[in-house]
Short mmCIF file of C-alpha atoms in Angstrom, two decimals:
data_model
loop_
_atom_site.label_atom_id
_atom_site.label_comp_id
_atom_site.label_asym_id
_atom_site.label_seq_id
_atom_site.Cartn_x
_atom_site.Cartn_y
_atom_site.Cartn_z
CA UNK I 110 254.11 175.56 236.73
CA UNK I 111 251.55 173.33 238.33
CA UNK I 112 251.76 170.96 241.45
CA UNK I 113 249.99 167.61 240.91
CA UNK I 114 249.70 165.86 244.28
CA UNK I 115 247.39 163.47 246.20
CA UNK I 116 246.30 165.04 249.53
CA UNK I 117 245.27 162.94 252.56
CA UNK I 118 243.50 165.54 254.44
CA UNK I 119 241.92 166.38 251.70
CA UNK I 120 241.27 162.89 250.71
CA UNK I 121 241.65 164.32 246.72
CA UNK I 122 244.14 164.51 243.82
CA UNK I 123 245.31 168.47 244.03
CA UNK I 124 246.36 170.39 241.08
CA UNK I 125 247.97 173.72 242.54
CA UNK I 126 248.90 176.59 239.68
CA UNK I 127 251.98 178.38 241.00
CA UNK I 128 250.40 181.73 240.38
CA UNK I 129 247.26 183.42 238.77
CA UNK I 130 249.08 184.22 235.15
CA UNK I 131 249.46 180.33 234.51
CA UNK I 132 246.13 179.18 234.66
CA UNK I 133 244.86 180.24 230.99
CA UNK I 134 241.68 179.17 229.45
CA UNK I 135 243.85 175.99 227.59
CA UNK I 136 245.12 174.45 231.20
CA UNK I 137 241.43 175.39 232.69
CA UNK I 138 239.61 173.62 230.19
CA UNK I 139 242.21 170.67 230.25
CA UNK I 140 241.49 170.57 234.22
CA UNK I 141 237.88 171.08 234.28
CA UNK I 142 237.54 168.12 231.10
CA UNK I 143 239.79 165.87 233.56
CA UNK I 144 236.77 165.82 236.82
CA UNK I 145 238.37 168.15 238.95
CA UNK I 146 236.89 171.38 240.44
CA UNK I 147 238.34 174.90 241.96
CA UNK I 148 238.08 174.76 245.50
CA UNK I 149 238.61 178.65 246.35
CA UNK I 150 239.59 178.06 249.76
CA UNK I 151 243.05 176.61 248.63
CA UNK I 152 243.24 178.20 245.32
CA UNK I 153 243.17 174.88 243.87
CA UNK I 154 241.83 172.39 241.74
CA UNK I 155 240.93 169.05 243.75
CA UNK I 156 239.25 165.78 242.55
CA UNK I 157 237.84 163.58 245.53
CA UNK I 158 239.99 160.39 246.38
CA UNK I 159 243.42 159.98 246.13
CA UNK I 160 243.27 158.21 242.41
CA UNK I 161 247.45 157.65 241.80
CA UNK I 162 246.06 157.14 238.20
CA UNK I 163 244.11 160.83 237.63
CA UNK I 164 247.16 162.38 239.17
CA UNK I 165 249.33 161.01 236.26
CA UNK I 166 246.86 161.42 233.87
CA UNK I 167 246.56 164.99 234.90
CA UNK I 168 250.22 165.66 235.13
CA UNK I 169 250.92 164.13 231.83
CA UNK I 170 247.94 165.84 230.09
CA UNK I 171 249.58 169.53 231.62
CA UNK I 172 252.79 168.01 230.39
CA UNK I 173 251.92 167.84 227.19
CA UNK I 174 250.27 170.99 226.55
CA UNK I 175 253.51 172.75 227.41
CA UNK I 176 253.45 173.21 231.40
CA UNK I 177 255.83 172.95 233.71
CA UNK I 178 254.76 170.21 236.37
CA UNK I 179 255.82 169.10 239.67
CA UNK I 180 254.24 165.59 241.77
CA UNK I 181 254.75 164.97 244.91
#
């Protein structure tokens, strides 16, 4: 499962993988295609701004390549 949010401290779009085993090679390349980038201090993928649009476009892309996905 993944956690697509928008975070104001942050000031990015944060995709969040619930644990290590779901982030294969298909969801990182669908991530990494999509403009965002790991940020290791969160174990997360962030894209700057808070972009309502790449967070749906995100969560619908995970969606539809068979993960689980939560927004928030």
């Amino acid at each position: 499962m993944f956690l697509v949010t928008s975070d104001a401290r942050l000031d990015a779009v944060v995709v969040a993988p619930a644990c290590a085993e779901v982030l294969d090679d298909k969801a990182r390349t669908a991530i990494d295609g999509a403009g965002f980038a790991w940020d290791a201090d969160i174990e997360a993928y962030t894209k700057p701004g808070q972009d309502e649009a790449a967070a749906i476009q995100i969560a619908g892309l995970l969606f539809a390549l068979g993960y689980a996905v939560q927004t928030r």
